[in-house]
XYZ file of C-alpha atoms in Angstrom:
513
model
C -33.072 -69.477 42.084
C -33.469 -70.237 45.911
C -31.877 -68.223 48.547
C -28.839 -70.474 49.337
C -28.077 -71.282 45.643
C -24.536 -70.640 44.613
C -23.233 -69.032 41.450
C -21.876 -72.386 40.585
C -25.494 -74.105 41.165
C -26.930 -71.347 38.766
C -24.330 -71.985 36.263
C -24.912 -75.847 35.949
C -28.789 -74.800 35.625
C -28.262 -72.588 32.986
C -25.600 -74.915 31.002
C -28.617 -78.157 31.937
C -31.324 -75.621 30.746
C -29.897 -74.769 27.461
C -28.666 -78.522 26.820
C -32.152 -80.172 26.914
C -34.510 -77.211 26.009
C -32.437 -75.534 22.975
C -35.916 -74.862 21.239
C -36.981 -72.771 24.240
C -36.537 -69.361 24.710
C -37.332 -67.126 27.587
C -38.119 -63.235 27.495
C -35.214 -61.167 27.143
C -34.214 -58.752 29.461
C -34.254 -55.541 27.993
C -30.923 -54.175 27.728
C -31.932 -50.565 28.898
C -33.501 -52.259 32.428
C -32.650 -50.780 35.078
C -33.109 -51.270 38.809
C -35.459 -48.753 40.293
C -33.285 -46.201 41.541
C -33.441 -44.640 44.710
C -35.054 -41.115 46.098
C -33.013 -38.377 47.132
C -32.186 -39.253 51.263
C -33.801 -35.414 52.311
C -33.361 -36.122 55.684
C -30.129 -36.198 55.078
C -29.784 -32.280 55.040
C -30.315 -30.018 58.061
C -33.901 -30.017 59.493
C -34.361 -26.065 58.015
C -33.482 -27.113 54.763
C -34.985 -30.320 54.520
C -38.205 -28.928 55.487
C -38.013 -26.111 52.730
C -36.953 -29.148 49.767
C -39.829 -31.333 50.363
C -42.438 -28.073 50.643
C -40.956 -26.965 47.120
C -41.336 -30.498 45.693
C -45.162 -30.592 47.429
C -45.698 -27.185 46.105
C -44.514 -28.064 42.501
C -45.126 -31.390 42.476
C -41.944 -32.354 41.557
C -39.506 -35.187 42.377
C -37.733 -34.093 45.915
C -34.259 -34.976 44.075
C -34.736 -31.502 41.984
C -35.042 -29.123 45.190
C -32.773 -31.639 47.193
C -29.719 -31.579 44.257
C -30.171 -28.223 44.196
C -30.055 -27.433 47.568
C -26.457 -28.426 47.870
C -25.687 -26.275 44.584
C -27.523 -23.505 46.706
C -25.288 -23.943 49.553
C -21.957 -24.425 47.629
C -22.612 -21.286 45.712
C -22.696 -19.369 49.238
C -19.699 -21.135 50.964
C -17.814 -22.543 47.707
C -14.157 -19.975 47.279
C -14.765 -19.248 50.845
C -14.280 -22.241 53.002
C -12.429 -26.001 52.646
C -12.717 -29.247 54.275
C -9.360 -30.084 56.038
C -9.725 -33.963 54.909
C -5.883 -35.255 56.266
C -2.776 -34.021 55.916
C -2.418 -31.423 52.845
C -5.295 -32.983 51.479
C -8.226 -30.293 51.707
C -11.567 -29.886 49.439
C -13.071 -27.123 48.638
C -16.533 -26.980 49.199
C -17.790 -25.976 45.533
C -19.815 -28.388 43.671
C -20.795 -29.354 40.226
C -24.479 -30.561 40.392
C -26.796 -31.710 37.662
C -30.518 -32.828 37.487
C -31.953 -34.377 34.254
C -35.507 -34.494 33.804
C -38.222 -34.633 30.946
C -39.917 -31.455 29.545
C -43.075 -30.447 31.340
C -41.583 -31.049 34.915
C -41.666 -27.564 36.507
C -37.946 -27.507 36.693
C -37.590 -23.218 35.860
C -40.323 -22.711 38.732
C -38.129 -25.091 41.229
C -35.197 -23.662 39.931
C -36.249 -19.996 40.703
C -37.658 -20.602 44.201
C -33.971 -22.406 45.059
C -31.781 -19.974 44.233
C -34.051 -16.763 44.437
C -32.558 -15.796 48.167
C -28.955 -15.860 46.111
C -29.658 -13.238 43.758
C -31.076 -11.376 46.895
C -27.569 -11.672 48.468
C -26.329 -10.839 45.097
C -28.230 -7.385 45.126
C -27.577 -7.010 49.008
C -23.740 -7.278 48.266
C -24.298 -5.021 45.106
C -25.999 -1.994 47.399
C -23.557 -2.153 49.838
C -20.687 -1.728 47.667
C -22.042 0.847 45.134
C -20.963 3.427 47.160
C -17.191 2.544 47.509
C -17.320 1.624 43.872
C -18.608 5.552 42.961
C -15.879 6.906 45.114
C -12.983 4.690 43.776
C -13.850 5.405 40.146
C -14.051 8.778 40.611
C -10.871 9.226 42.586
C -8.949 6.734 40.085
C -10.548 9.387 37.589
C -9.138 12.325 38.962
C -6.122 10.807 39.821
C -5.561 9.901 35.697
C -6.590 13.438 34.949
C -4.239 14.901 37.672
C -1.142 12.636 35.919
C -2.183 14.142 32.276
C -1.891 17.710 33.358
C 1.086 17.325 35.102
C 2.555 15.213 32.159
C 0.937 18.101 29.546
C 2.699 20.670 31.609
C 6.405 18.792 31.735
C 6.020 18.720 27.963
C 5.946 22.201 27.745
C 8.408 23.237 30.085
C 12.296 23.716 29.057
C 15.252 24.049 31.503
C 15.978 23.067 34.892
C 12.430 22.874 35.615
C 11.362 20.112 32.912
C 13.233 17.299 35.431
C 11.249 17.902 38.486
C 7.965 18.446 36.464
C 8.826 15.014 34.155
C 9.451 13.140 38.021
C 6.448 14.249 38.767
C 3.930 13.538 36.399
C 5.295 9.860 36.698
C 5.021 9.564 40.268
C 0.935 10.847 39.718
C 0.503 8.119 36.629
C 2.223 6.348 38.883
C -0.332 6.659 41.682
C -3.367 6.698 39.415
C -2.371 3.030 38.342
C -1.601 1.861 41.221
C -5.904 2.301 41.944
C -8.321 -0.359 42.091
C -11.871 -0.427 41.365
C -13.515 -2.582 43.246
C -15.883 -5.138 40.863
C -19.198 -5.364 41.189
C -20.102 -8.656 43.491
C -21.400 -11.025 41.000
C -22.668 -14.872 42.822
C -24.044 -16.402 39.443
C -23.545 -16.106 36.072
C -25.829 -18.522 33.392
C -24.822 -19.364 29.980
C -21.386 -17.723 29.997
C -18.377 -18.313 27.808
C -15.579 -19.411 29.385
C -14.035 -16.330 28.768
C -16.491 -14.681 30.955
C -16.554 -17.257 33.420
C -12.896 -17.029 33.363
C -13.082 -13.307 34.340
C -15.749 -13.248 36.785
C -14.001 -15.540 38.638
C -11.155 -13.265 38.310
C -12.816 -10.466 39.319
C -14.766 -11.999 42.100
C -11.854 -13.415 43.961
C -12.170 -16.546 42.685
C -15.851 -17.929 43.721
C -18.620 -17.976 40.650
C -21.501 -20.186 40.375
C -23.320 -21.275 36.769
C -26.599 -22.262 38.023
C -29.139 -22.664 34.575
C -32.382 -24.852 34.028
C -30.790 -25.317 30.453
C -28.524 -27.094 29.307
C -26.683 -24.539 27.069
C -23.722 -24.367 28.654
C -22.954 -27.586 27.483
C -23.010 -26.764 23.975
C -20.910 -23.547 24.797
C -18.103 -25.591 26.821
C -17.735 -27.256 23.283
C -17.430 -24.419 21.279
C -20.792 -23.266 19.856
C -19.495 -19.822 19.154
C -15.866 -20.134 19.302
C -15.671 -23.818 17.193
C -13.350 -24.907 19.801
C -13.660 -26.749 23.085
C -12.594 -25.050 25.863
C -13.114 -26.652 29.482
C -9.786 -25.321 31.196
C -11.867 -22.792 33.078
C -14.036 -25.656 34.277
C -11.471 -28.232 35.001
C -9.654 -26.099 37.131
C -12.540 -24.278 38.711
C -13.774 -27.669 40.223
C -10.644 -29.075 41.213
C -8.830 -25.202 42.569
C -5.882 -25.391 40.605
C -4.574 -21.928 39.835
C -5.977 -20.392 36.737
C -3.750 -18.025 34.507
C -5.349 -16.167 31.451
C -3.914 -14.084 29.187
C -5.388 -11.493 27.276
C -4.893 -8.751 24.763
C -5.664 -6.274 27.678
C -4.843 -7.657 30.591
C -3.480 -10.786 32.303
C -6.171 -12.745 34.339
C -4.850 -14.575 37.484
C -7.025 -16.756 40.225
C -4.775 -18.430 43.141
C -7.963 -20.841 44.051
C -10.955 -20.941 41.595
C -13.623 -22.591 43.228
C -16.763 -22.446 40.569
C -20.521 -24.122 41.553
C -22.399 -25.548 38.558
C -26.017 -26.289 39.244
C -28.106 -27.629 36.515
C -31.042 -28.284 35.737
C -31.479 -30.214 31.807
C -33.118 -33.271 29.900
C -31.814 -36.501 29.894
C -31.540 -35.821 25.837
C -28.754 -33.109 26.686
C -27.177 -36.534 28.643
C -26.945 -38.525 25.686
C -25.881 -35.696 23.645
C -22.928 -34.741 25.722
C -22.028 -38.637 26.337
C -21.485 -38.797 22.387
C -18.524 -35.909 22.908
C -15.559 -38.068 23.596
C -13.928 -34.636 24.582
C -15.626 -34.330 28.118
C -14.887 -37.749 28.910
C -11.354 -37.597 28.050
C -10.667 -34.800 29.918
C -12.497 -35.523 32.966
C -15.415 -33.355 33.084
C -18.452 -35.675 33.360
C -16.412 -37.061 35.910
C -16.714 -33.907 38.290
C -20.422 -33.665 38.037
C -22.790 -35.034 40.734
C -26.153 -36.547 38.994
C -29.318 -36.937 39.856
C -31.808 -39.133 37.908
C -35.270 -38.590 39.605
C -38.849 -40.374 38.052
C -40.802 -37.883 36.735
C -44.445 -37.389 38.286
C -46.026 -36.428 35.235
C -49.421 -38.060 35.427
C -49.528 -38.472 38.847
C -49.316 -34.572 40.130
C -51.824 -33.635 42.767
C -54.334 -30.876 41.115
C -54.526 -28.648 44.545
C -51.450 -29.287 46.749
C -50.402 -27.895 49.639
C -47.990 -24.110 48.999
C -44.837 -23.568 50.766
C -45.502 -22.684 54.856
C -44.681 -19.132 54.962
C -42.659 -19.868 57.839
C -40.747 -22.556 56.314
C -39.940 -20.288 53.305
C -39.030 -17.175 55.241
C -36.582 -19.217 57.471
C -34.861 -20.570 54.073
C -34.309 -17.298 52.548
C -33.256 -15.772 56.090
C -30.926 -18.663 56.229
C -28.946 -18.594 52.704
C -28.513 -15.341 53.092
C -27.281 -14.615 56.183
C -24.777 -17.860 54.993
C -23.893 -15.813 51.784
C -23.238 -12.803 53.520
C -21.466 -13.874 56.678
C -18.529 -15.510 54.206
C -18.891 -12.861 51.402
C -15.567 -11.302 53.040
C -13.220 -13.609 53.472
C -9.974 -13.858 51.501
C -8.357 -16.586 52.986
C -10.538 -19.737 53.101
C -12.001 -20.609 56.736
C -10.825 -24.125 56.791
C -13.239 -27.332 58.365
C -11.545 -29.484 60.665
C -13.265 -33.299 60.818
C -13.803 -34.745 64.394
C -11.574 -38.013 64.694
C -14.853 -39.544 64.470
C -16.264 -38.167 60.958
C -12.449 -39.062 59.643
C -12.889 -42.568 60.979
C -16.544 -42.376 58.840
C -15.409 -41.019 56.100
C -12.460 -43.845 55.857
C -14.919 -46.474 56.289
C -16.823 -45.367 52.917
C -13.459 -45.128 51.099
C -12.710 -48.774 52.169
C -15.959 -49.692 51.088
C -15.541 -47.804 48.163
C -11.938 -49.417 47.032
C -12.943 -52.495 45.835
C -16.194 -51.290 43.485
C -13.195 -49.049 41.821
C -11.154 -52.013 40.076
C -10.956 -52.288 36.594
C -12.304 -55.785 36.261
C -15.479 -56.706 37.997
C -15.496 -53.393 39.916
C -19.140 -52.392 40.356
C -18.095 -48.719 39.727
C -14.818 -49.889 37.437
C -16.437 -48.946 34.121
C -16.974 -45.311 35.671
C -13.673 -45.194 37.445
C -13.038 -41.287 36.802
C -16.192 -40.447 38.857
C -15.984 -43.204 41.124
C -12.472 -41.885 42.127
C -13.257 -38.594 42.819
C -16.547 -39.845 45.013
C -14.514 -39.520 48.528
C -13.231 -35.946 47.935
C -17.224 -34.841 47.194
C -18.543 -36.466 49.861
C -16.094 -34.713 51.817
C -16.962 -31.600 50.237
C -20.777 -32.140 51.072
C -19.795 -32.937 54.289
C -18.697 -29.446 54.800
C -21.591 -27.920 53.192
C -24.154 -29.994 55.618
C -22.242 -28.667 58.277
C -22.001 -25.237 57.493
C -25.872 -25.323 57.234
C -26.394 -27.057 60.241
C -23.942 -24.078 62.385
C -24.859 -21.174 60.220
C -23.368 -18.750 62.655
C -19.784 -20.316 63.841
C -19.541 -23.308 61.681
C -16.259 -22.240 60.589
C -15.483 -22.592 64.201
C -16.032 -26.107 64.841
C -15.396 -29.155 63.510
C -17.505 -31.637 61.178
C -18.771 -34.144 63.299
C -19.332 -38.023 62.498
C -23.173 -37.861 62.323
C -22.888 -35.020 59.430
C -19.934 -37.136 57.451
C -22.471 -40.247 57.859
C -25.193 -37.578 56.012
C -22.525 -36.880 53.402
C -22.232 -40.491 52.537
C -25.868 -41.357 52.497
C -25.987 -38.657 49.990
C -22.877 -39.858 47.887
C -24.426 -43.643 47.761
C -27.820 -41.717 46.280
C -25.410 -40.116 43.636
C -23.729 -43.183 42.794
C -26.613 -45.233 42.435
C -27.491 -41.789 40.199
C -24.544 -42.327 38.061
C -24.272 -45.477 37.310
C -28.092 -44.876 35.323
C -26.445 -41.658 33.702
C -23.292 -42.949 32.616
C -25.646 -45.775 30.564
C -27.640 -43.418 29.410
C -24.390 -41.104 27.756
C -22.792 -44.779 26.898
C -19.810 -44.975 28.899
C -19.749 -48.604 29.324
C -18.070 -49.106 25.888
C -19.788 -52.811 26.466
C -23.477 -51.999 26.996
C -22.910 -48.852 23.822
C -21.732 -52.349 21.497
C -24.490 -54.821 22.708
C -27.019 -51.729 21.640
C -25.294 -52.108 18.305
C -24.326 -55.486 17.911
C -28.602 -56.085 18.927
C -29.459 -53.608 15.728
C -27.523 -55.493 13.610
C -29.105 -59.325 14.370
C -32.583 -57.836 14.486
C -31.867 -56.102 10.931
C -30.098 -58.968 9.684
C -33.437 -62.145 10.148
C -30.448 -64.640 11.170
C -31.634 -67.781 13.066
C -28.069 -68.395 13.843
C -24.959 -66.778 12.456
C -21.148 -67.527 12.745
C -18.546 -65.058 14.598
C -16.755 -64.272 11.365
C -20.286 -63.537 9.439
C -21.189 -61.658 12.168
C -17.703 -59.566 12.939
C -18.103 -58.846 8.869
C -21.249 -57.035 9.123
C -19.903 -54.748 11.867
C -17.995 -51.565 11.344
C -14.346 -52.004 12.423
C -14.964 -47.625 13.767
C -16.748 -49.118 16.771
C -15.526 -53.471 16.391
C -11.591 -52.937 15.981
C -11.082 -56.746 16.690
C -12.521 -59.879 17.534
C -11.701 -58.933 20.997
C -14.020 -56.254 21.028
C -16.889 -58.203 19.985
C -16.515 -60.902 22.992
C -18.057 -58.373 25.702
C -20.828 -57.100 23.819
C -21.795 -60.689 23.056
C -21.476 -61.987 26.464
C -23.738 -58.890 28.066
C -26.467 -60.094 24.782
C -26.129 -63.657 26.079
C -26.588 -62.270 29.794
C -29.689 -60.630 28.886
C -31.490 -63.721 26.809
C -30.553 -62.308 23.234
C -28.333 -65.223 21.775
C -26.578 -68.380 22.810
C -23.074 -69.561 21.935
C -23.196 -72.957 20.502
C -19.403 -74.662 19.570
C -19.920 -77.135 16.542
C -18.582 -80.673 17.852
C -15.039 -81.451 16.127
C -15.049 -83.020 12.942
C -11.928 -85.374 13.922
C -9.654 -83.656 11.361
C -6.667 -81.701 12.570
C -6.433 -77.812 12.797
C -7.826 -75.192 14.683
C -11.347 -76.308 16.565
C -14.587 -75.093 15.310
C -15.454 -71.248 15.458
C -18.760 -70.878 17.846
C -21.676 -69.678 16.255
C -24.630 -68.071 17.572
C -28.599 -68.363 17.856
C -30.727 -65.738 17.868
C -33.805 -65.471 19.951
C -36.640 -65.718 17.836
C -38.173 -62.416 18.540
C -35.435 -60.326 17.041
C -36.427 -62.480 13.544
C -39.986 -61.737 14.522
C -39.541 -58.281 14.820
C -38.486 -57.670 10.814
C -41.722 -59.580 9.736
């Protein structure tokens, strides 16, 4: 175990180890160990929002990933639908986000959560006063214009002759007209635990920008089907991603060009597991659209007395996502973010690094490939969020320079290092989900060594298909100090050459007694 010792050298020790100590067993490795993963980078985001995320995490004593995760969610619910990173070519991002924290009970995360996104619902009601008044005065002439078209219609019904024509033509013209009104909708930023149906029309209705920010995890259950008893994720696929969204109704048909919908969540790592056992989000590419965050909790090690928010610091953060919310709440057309040659040049240098951690077999990120692959268009994404922050009054006026894209990455290698612990924990590594069962099986069985046949028997053939499937899970136990493979010699007789069996460590035996 030196510092110059080669994987071959540690091999050979191993294989000399096992040889002339077979008796002796070390500790295991537990198989849910996992490297201490790292905090959220908050000096990563601009210097008036960093300041604000690690006074809210003093303040609640809470990990500074909460406030920091959320942060971006904050931000991409104010500039998601409204602007897009101009990545290369016809490749652009849109700058919405999907976002979620898991944490234990007891961690504060509904007082965090408020104090984040409390200047959005301000915006929300700022948007909502300004437009009341249009909205009275649109109803009410759509209303008279309706009532105009059924007294001229009333009237054409009752008239005979050469008259009925001209009345007829023009009742049709005024239903016409009174059709032809719009309402405006009442501005709407954030919606909670919404059906997709909802969701689907909000977004609709709101031009095509929505944000589900909850510190539940509800929406989860609804996605697959609570009340309607069938999945339904379109709204959510394609609200990530842009891609147009077409719904059809009994009333009316529901049409969004560019979707761009902001999840920010806040739930417990239970709801993790939960939704990692629904083969349905997987499949279809949700959990890979979702940025995680793991953080430690600091239950038992909170400060009694710590320092509140500066009022200063807090004023400036509320001043600042609103003005952001507001100053976009208008556009139609996207304002679209330009990179510097430089940030491009950055931002190709992480996907290069990125490349080879992607492959299939002995990829560090391989067994997570659907995130992993999508990890270059969100960093892009936060890229354009950081920068929008960082030039809240003509950001959409310059472009995103190297030193924010280097930001961006820091904070997508803190999300990856996030994932990898999250996609464990919902058992996406088909290999590590096995071991866990292949490990119940040898502790409940008392075997002191066992054959592969005896041991493919007692599995179930739902979750061991073949032999095949058996190898990996029994090469991660051996990894991790659970068995050893041990080939009986030949017996000099012809045929096939003796199956391997297995020894168990001793604790596993130990632990039935």
């Amino acid at each position: 175990m030196t510092p110059d010792a080669t994987d071959e050298d540690l091999r050979q020790a191993l294989a000399l180890g096992a040889s002339t100590l077979p008796g002796v067993w070390a500790e295991p490795i537990p198989l849910n160990h996992q490297p201490k993963l790292p905090p959220f980078p908050v000096h990563a985001l601009p210097t008036w929002l960093a300041e604000f995320t690690a006074a809210v995490a003093e303040e609640t004593q809470t990990p500074v990933d909460m406030a920091g995760a959320l942060a971006l969610a904050v931000l991409a619910t104010a500039a998601g639908g409204r602007t897009v990173v101009q990545v290369r070519g016809r490749w652009r991002e849109p700058t919405n986000l999907f976002v979620v924290v898991a944490l234990g009970p007891a961690n504060r995360k509904s007082a965090v959560f408020a104090t984040m996104t409390g200047p959005l619902y301000e915006a929300e009601r700022m948007l909502l006063n300004a437009a009341t008044a249009p909205i009275v005065e649109a109803e009410l002439t759509a209303k008279m214009a309706r009532e105009a078209a059924d007294q001229a219609a009333a009237k054409a019904a009752k008239t005979e002759g050469p008259e009925k024509d001209l009345l007829v033509a023009e009742a049709i013209a005024l239903a016409q007209a009174a059709e032809a009104l719009t309402i405006p909708p009442r501005p709407r930023l954030l919606a909670d635990d919404a059906t997709p149906e909802v969701i689907a029309t909000l977004l609709a209705d709101q031009g095509g920008r929505l944000a589900v920010m909850s510190a539940e995890g509800g929406i989860f259950d609804i996605i697959a089907g609570r009340y309607s008893g069938t999945p339904n994720m379109e709204v959510f696929l394609k609200g990530h991603a842009g891609d147009r969204l077409r719904v059809d109704r009994r009333s009316r048909e529901e049409y969004v060009e560019a979707p761009a919908l902001t999840m920010g969540l806040a739930v417990q790592p239970t709801v993790l597991e939960d939704i990692g056992k629904n083969r349905g989000f997987d499949g279809r590419g949700l959990l890979a659209r979702f940025l995680y965050s793991l953080p430690e909790s600091l239950v038992g090690h909170r400060k009694i007395d710590p320092d509140p928010v500066p009022e200063a610091v807090a004023a400036r953060y509320e001043r600042n996502i609103i003005a952001l919310t507001l100053s976009l709440a208008d556009w139609t057309d996207p304002a679209v973010l330009p990179l510097t040659p430089e940030a491009g040049a950055a931002l190709n240098a992480f996907a290069q690094r990125l490349e080879p951690q992607l492959r299939a077999k002995g990829g560090r990120l391989g067994h997570i490939g659907k995130w992993a692959g999508k990890l270059v268009g969100a960093t892009a994404r936060i890229a354009g969020l950081l920068h929008l922050a960082d030039h809240l009054e003509d950001g959409y006026g310059k472009p995103i320079s190297a030193a924010t894209m280097e930001a961006a990455v820091e904070l997508a290698d803190y999300f990856t290092h996030h994932a990898l612990t999250v996609f464990d924990l919902m058992g996406a590594d088909a290999a590590l989900a096995r071991a866990r069962t292949l490990l119940d099986v040898l502790a409940s069985s008392g075997w002191e060594s066992v054959s592969r046949r005896d041991l493919f028997a007692k599995l179930s053939r739902s979750e061991f298909p073949t032999i095949a499937d058996l190898e990996p899970a029994v090469a991660l136990l051996e990894e991790h100090g659970y068995l050893r493979s041990e080939t009986p010699p030949r017996t000099g007789k012809r045929g096939r050459p003796p199956a391997p069996r297995y020894l168990i460590h001793p604790q596993l035996r130990e632990a039935q007694v």
